Structure formats: C-alpha cells, structure tokens
mmCIF file of C-alpha atoms in Angstrom:
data_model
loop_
_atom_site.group_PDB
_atom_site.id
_atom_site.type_symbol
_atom_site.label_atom_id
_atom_site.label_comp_id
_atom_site.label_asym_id
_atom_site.label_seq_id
_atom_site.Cartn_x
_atom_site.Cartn_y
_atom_site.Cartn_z
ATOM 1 C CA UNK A 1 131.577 -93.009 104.758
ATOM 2 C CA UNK A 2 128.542 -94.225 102.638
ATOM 3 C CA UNK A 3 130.811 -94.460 99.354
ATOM 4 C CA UNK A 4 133.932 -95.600 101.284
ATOM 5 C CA UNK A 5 131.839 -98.994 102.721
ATOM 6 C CA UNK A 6 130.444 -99.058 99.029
ATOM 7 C CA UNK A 7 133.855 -99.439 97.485
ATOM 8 C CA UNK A 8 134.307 -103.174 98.247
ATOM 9 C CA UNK A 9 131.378 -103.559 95.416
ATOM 10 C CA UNK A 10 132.483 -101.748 93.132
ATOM 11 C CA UNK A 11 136.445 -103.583 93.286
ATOM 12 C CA UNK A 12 133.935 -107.161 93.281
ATOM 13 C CA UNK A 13 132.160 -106.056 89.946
ATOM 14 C CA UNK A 14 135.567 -104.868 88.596
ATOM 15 C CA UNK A 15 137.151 -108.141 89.416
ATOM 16 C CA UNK A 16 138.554 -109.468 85.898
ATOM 17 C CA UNK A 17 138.570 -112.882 87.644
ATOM 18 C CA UNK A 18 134.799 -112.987 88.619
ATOM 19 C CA UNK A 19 133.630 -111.909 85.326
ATOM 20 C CA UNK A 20 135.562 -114.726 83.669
ATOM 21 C CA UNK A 21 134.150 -117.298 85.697
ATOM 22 C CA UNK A 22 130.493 -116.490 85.204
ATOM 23 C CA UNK A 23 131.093 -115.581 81.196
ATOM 24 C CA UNK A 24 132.598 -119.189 80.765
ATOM 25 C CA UNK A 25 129.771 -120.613 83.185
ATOM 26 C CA UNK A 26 127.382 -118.970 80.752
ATOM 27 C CA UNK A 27 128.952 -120.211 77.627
ATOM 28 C CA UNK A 28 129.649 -123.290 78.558
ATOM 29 C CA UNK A 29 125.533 -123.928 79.722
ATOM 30 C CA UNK A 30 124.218 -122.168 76.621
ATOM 31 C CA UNK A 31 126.185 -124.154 74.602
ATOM 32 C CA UNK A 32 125.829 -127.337 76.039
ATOM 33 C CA UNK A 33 122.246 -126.371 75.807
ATOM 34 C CA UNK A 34 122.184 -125.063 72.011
ATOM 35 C CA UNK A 35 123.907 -129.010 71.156
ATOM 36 C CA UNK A 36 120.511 -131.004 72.785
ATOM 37 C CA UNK A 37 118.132 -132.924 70.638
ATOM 38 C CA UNK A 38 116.473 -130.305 68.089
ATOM 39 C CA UNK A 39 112.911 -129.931 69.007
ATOM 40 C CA UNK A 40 111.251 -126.746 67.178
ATOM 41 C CA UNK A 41 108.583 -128.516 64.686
ATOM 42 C CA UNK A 42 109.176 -125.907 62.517
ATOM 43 C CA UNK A 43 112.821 -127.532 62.054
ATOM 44 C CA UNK A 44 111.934 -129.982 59.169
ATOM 45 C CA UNK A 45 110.173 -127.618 57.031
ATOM 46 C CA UNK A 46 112.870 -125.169 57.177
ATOM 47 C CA UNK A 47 115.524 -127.223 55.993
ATOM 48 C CA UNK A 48 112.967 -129.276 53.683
ATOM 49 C CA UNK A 49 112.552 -125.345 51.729
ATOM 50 C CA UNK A 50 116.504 -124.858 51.704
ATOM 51 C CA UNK A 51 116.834 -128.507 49.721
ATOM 52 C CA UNK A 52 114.288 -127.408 47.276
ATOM 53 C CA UNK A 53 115.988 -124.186 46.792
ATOM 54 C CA UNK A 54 119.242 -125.904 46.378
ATOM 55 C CA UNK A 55 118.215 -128.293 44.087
ATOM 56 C CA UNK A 56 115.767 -126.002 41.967
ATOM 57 C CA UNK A 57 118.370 -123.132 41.923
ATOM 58 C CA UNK A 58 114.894 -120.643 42.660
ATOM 59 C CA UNK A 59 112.999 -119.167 45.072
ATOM 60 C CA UNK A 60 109.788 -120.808 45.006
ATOM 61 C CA UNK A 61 106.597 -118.060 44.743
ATOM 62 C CA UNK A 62 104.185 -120.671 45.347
ATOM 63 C CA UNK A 63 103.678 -123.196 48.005
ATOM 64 C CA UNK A 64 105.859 -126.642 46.781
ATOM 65 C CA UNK A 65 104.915 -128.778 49.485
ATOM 66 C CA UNK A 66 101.565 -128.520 51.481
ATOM 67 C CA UNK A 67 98.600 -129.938 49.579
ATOM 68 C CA UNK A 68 95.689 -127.984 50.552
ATOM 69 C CA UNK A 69 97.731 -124.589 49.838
ATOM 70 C CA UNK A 70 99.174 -125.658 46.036
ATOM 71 C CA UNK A 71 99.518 -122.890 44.599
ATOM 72 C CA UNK A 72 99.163 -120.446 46.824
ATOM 73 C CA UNK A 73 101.630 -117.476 46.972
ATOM 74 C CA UNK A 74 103.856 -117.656 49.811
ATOM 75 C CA UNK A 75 106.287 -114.790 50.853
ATOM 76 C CA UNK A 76 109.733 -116.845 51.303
ATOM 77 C CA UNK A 77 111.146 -114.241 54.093
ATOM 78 C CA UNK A 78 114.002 -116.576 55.509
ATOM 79 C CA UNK A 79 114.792 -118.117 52.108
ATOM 80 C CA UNK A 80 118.627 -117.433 52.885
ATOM 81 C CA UNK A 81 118.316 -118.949 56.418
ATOM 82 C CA UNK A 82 116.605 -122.114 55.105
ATOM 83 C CA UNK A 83 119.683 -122.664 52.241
ATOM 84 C CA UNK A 84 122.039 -122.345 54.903
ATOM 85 C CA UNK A 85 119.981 -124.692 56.916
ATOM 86 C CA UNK A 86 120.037 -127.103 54.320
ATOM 87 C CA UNK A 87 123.524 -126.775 53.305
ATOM 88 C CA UNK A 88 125.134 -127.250 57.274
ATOM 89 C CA UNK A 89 122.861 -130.633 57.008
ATOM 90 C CA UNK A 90 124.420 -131.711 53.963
ATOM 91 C CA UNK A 91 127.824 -130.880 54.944
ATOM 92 C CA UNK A 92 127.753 -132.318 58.743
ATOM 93 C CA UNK A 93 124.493 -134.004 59.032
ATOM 94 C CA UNK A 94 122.134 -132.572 62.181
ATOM 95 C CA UNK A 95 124.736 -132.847 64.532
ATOM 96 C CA UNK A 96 127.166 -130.778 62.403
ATOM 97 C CA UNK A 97 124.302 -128.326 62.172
ATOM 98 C CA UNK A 98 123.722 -128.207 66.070
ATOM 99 C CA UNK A 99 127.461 -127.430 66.548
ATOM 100 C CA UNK A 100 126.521 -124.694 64.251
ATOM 101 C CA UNK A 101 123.804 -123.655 66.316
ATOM 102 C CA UNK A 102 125.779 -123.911 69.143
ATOM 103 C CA UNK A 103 128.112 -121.586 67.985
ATOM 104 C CA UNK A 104 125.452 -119.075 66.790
ATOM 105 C CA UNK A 105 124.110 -118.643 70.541
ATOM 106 C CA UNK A 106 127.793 -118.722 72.458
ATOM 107 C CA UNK A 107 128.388 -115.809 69.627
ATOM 108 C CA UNK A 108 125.303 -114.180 70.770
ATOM 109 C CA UNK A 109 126.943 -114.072 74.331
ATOM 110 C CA UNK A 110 130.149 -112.633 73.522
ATOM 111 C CA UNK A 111 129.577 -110.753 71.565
ATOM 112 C CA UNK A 112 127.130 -108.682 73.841
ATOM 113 C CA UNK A 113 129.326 -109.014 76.343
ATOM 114 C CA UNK A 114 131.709 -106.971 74.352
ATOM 115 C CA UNK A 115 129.733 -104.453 73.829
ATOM 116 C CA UNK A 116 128.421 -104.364 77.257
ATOM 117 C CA UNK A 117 132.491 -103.767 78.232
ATOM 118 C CA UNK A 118 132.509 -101.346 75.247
ATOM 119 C CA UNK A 119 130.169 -99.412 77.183
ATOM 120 C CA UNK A 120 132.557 -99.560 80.291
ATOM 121 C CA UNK A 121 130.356 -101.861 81.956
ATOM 122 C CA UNK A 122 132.213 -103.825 84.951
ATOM 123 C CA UNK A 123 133.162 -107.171 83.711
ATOM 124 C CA UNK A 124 131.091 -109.160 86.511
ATOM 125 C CA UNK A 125 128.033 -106.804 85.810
ATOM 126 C CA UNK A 126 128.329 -107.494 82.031
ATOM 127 C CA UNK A 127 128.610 -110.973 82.300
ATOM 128 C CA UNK A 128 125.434 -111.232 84.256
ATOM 129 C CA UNK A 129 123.762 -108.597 81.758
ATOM 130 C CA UNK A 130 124.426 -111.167 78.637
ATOM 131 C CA UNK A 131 122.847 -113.993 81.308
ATOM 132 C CA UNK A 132 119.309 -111.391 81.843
ATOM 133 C CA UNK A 133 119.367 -111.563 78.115
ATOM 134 C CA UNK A 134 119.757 -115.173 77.893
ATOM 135 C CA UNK A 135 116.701 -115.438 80.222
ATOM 136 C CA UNK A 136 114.557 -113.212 78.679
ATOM 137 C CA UNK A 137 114.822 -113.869 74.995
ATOM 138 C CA UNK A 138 115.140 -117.725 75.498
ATOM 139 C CA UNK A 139 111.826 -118.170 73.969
ATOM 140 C CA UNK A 140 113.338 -116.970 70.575
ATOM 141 C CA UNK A 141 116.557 -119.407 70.713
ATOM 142 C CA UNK A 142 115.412 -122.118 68.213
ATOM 143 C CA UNK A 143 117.060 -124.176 65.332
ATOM 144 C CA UNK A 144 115.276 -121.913 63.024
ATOM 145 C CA UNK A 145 115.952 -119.174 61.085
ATOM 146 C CA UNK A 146 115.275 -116.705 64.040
ATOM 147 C CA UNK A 147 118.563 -117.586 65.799
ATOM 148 C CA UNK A 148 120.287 -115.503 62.707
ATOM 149 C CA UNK A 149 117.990 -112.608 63.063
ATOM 150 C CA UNK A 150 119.430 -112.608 67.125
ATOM 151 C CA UNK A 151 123.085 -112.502 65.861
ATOM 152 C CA UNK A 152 122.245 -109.803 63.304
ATOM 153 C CA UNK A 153 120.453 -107.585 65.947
ATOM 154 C CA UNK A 154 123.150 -108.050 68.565
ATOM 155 C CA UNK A 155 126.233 -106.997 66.029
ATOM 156 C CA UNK A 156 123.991 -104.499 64.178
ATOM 157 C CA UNK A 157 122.275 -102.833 66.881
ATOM 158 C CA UNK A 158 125.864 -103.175 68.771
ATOM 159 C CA UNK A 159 128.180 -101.352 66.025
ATOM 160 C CA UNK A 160 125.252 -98.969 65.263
ATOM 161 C CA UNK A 161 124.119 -97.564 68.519
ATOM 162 C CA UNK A 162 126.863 -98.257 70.832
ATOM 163 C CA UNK A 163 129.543 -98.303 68.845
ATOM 164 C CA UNK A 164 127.828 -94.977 66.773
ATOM 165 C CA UNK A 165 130.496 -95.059 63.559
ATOM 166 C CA UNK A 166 131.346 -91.334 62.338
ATOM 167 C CA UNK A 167 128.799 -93.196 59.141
ATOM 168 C CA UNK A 168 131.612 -91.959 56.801
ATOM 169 C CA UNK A 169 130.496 -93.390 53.226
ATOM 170 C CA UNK A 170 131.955 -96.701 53.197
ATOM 171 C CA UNK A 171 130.695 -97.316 56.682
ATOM 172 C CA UNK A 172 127.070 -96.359 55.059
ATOM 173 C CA UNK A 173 127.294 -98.698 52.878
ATOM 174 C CA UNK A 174 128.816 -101.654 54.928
ATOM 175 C CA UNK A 175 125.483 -101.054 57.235
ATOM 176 C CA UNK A 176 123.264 -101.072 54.299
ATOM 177 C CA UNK A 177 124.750 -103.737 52.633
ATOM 178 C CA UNK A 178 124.567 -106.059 55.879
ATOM 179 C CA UNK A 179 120.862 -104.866 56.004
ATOM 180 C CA UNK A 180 120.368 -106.295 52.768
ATOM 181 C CA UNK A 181 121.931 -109.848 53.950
ATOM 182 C CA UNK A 182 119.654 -109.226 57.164
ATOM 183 C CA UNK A 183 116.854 -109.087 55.292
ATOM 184 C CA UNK A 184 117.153 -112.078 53.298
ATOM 185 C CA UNK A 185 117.921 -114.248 56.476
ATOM 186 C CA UNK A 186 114.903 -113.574 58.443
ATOM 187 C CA UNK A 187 112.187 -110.482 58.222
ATOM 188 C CA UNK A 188 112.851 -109.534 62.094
ATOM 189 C CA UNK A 189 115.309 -106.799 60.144
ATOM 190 C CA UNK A 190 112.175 -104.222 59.751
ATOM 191 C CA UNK A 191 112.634 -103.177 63.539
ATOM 192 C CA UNK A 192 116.094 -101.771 62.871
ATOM 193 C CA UNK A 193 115.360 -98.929 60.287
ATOM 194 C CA UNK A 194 112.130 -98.172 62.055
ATOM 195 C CA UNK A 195 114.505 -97.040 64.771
ATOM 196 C CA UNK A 196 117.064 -95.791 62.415
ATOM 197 C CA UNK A 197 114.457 -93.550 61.525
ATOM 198 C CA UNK A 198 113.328 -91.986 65.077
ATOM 199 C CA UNK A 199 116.589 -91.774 65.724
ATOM 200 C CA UNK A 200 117.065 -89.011 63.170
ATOM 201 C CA UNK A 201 113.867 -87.665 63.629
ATOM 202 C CA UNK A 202 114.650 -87.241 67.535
ATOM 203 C CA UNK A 203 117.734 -85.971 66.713
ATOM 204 C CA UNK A 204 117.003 -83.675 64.249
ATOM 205 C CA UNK A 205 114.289 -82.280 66.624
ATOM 206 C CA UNK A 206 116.598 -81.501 69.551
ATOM 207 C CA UNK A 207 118.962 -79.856 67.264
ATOM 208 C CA UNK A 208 116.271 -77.469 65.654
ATOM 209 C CA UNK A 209 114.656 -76.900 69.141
ATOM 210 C CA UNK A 210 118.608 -76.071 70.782
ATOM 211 C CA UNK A 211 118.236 -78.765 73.664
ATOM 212 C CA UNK A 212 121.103 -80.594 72.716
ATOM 213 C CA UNK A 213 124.561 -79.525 70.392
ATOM 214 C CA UNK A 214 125.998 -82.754 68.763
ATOM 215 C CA UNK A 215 129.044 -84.744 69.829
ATOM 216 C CA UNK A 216 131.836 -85.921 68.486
ATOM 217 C CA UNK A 217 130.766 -89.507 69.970
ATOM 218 C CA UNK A 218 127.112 -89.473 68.997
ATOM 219 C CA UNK A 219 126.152 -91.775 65.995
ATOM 220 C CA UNK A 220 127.267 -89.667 63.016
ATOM 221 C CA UNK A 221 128.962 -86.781 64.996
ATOM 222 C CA UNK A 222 125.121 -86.097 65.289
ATOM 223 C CA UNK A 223 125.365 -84.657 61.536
ATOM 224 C CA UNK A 224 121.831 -84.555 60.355
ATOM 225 C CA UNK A 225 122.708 -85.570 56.605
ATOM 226 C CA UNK A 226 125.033 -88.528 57.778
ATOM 227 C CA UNK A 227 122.096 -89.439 59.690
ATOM 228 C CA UNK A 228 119.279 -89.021 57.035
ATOM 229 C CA UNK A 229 121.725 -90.766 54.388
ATOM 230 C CA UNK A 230 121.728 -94.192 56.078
ATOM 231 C CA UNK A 231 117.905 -94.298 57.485
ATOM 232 C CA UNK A 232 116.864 -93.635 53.931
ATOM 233 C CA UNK A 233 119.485 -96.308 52.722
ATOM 234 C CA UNK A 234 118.363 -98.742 55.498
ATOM 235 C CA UNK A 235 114.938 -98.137 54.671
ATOM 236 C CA UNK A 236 114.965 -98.826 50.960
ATOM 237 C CA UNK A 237 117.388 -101.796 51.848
ATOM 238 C CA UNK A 238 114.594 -104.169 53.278
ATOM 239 C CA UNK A 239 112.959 -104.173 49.710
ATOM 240 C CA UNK A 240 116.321 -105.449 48.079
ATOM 241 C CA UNK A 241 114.455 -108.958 48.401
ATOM 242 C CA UNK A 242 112.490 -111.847 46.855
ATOM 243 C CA UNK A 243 109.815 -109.952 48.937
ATOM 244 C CA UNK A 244 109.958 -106.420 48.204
ATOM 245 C CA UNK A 245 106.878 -104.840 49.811
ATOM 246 C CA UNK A 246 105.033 -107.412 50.583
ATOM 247 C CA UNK A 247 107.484 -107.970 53.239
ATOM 248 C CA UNK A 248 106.373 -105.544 55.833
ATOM 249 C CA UNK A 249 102.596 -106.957 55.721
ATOM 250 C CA UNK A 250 103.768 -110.102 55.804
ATOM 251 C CA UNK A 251 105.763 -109.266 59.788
ATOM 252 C CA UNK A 252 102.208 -107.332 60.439
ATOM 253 C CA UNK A 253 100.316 -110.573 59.631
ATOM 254 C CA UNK A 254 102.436 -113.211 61.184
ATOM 255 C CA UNK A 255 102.860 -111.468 64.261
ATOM 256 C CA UNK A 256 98.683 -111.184 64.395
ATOM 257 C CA UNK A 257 98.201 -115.031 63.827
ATOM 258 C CA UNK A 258 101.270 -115.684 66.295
ATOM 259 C CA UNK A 259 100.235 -113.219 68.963
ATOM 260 C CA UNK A 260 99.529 -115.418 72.137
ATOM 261 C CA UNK A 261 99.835 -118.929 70.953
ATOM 262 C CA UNK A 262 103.679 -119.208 69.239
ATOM 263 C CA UNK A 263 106.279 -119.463 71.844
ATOM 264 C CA UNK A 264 107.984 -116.220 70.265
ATOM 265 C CA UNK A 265 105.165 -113.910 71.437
ATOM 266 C CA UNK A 266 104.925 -115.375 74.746
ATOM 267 C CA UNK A 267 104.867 -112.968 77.480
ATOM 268 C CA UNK A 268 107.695 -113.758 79.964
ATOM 269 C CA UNK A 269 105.503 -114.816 82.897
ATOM 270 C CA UNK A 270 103.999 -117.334 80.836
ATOM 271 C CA UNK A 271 107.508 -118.984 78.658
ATOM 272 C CA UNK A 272 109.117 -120.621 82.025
ATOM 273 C CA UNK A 273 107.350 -123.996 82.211
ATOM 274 C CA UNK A 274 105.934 -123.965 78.952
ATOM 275 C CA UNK A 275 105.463 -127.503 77.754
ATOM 276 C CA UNK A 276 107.284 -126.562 74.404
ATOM 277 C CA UNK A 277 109.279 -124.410 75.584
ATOM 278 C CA UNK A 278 113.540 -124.167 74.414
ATOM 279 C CA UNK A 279 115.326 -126.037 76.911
ATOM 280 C CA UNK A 280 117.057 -122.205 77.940
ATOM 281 C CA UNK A 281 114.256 -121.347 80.028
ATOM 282 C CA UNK A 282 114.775 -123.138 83.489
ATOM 283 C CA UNK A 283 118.078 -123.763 83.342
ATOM 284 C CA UNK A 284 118.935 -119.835 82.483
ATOM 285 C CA UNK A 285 116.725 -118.296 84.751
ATOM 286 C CA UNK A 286 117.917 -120.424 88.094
ATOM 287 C CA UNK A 287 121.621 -119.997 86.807
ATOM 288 C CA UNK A 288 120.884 -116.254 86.376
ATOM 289 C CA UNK A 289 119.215 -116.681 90.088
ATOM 290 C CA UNK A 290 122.203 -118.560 91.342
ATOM 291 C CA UNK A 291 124.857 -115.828 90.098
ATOM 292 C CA UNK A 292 122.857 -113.305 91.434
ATOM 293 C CA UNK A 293 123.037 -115.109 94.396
ATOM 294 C CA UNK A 294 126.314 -115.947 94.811
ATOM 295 C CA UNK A 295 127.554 -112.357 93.849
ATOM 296 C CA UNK A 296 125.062 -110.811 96.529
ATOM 297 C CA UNK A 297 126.447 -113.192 99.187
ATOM 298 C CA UNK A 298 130.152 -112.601 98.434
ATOM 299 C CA UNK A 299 129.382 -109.019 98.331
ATOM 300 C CA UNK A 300 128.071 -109.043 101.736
ATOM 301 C CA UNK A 301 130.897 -110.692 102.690
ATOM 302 C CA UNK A 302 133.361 -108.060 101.533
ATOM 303 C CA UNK A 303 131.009 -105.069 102.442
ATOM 304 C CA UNK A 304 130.930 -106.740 105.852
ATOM 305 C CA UNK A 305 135.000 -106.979 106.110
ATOM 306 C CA UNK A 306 135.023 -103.177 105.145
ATOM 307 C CA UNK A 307 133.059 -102.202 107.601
ATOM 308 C CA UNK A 308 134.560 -103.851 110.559
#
C-alpha cells in the first residue's frame, strides 16, 4: 500500500512536461543572469594579457604590466582563456563577449542535465539537480577564465565517469588530447587525473583482493591496462604547457593565498550575501527554494488524490 500511494511521485518526477518547464526556467534565469553588467575585477586584466599575447604572438614569462613586479616570473596558467577573452572582445565588443558567457553557463546546464538523464535520472529530478549545482558552485561563475574550466569538468568528468568509454585507443587519445586543451585554458584540470589515478588504483585493488569482477559498463570494461594507459597519459598531459611543472605548485600556492578571502574558496554558508558576490547566488538559491517548493506542494496534491 506504501509503494502504491508512492506511485503518484514517481509519475510527477517522470513527467516530461514538468521537467521542461523548470529546465527552461533555469536556462532562461542563468542566462539572463550570465548577460548582466560584468563585475569580476579580475575581468580587465584577463583580457588586457590575451591583447598582449595577440599582439606579441608569445607567452609572456615575465610580468608585462604591473610595476612593482617587472620582471618577475609569472606562471601564465589561463594563457588560452585570456586569448580567447581578448579575441570575443575584438570580434563583438563586451556585449558580444557576455553573449558568449551566456552561452558558456546555459551549456553548463544542459549539458549536466544530459548526463543526469544519461544516468536515468527522472527528468523533473534532473532538472532540479543542474539547479543544486547552479546554487552551489555560483561562487565560481565569473567572466574569467574559470567559467571554461566548469564546462571542461562537466563534459570531461561527464563522458569519463558516467559515460565510462570502452577507452579503446582513439578514445585515449581524444581524452588526453582534450586534457591538453584543458590545461592550457585554466589549471583547475589537475583535479581530473588525480582522480583518474585513484580510480585505477581502487580498481585495481578490488580486482586483486576478488571483491568485485569487472563489467562490461564500468569505465574501460574495468581492464586494468586500459585503465593505467590513460591515467598515465592524463597525467603526463598537464605538463604539455607553457607551465610544465611549475604548474602544480602554482594551484598549491594560489589556493593558499586565496583560501578564505577570494570568493572561489568561500564556504557556502558564507557566498549568499556576499557583497561581491556573482549575481547567481540569491536569485538561484530562492528559485532552487521555489521549485522545491512548488514540486513538494503539487506532490502533495497528487499523493493526496491517490489516497482518497
């Protein structure tokens, strides 16, 4: 009887209809929000690099424009990011590039929500999934090279470990070549053979200690070479930069001198009602309250109807 008055929720968060609504509500907020005035201070800079790349045809290794650090070495970890910055300004001025930004972030959406239905999710349920991660990471929507890293973990984390590829070679080297493109856009890519790596060592532990016997739909067919092959490829693909090494101290360092006073470290109970915060925050978390809401109340409603 328990299951039977349950059924009403599970036909609401199967509803095609509902989960349309509240995707489109999404996208159209997030990218009415991504086309606002740009406000990240960092903004300037970023695209001041990408004109001085473009018009020097090099990577600078020192710093070209702050006085009291001429000179200086300076790790250039978004380099690409900042050239493509620069060029969507020259092509379509700062609005043209906030359309572009707009797009990035309604990209971001979708394209979780796909692989939220991928994963056989309930349409309703993944639409207000890619809303909880709207809410949460809002913080880390700027105009700044960061909003490419989010796009590359959402398809790269996506086709990795939920779509888990049989890694045949060309795959392997599709994933290892868009690692090297990651890396040059912004140096958030470090996270993703870190976990390439336990990953394999996880799975390679199971399968040596008999828990487990791999599957046909596990990342690789769970084949421990497959597996081994692209974390090592991965791995060595985050050096395939202006960087090299001195990438991986460089994340270590910046998070340190970031860690509780940038806006991208921020713990959640602090971001909402941050005075410089990314105009996501308040406007994501009540519409994420208000969907939540509304589903709850018309889920009573049928639950209610079934029952009587």
């Amino acid at each position: 009887t328990g299951r039977a008055g349950l059924a009403p929720i599970g036909r609401l968060a199967d509803h095609w209809a509902l989960g349309l609504v509240l995707l489109l509500g999404i996208l159209a907020v997030v990218g009415y929000q991504g086309m606002l005035p740009i406000r990240n201070p960092d903004f300037g800079w970023h695209v001041a690099l990408g004109r001085w790349m473009v018009e020097h045809h090099a990577i600078p290794a020192t710093e070209p424009f702050t006085h009291t650090a001429a000179g200086k070495p300076v790790v250039m970890a978004e380099w690409l990011s900042e050239v493509l910055f620069y060029l969507a300004v020259r092509a379509g001025g700062y609005l043209g590039l906030r359309w572009a930004y707009a797009a990035v972030v309604v990209g971001i959406v979708a394209i979780l929500f796909a692989w939220l239905r991928y994963e056989k999710v309930p349409p309703a349920l993944a639409a207000l999934g890619a809303l909880a991660y709207i809410a949460v990471a809002q913080p880390r929507f700027q105009q700044r090279p960061l909003i490419l890293d989010l796009l590359a973990q959402v398809v790269m984390y996506g086709y990795v470990f939920v779509r888990r590829p049989a890694l045949t070679p060309r795959q392997i080297v599709a994933i290892t070549l868009a690692t090297v493109l990651w890396v040059n856009l912004h140096g958030g890519v470090t996270i993703f053979p870190t976990l390439l790596v336990l990953y394999t060592a996880v799975e390679a532990l199971q399968q040596w200690l008999g828990w487990r016997r791999p599957e046909a739909t596990d990342l690789g067919g769970g084949d421990l070479r497959r597996l081994a092959t692209l974390a090592l490829l991965v791995s060595l693909a985050i050096f395939v930069s202006p960087n090299h090494v001195r990438l991986v101290s460089y994340v270590l360092e910046t998070q340190e001198m970031n860690s509780g006073r940038s806006l991208e470290w921020l713990p959640m109970t602090r971001m909402w009602g941050h005075p410089t915060m990314t105009p996501f925050a308040v406007e994501s978390f009540w519409l994420l309250l208000a969907a939540t809401a509304v589903t709850a109340v018309v889920t009573a409603g049928r639950y209610s109807l079934a029952l009587l």
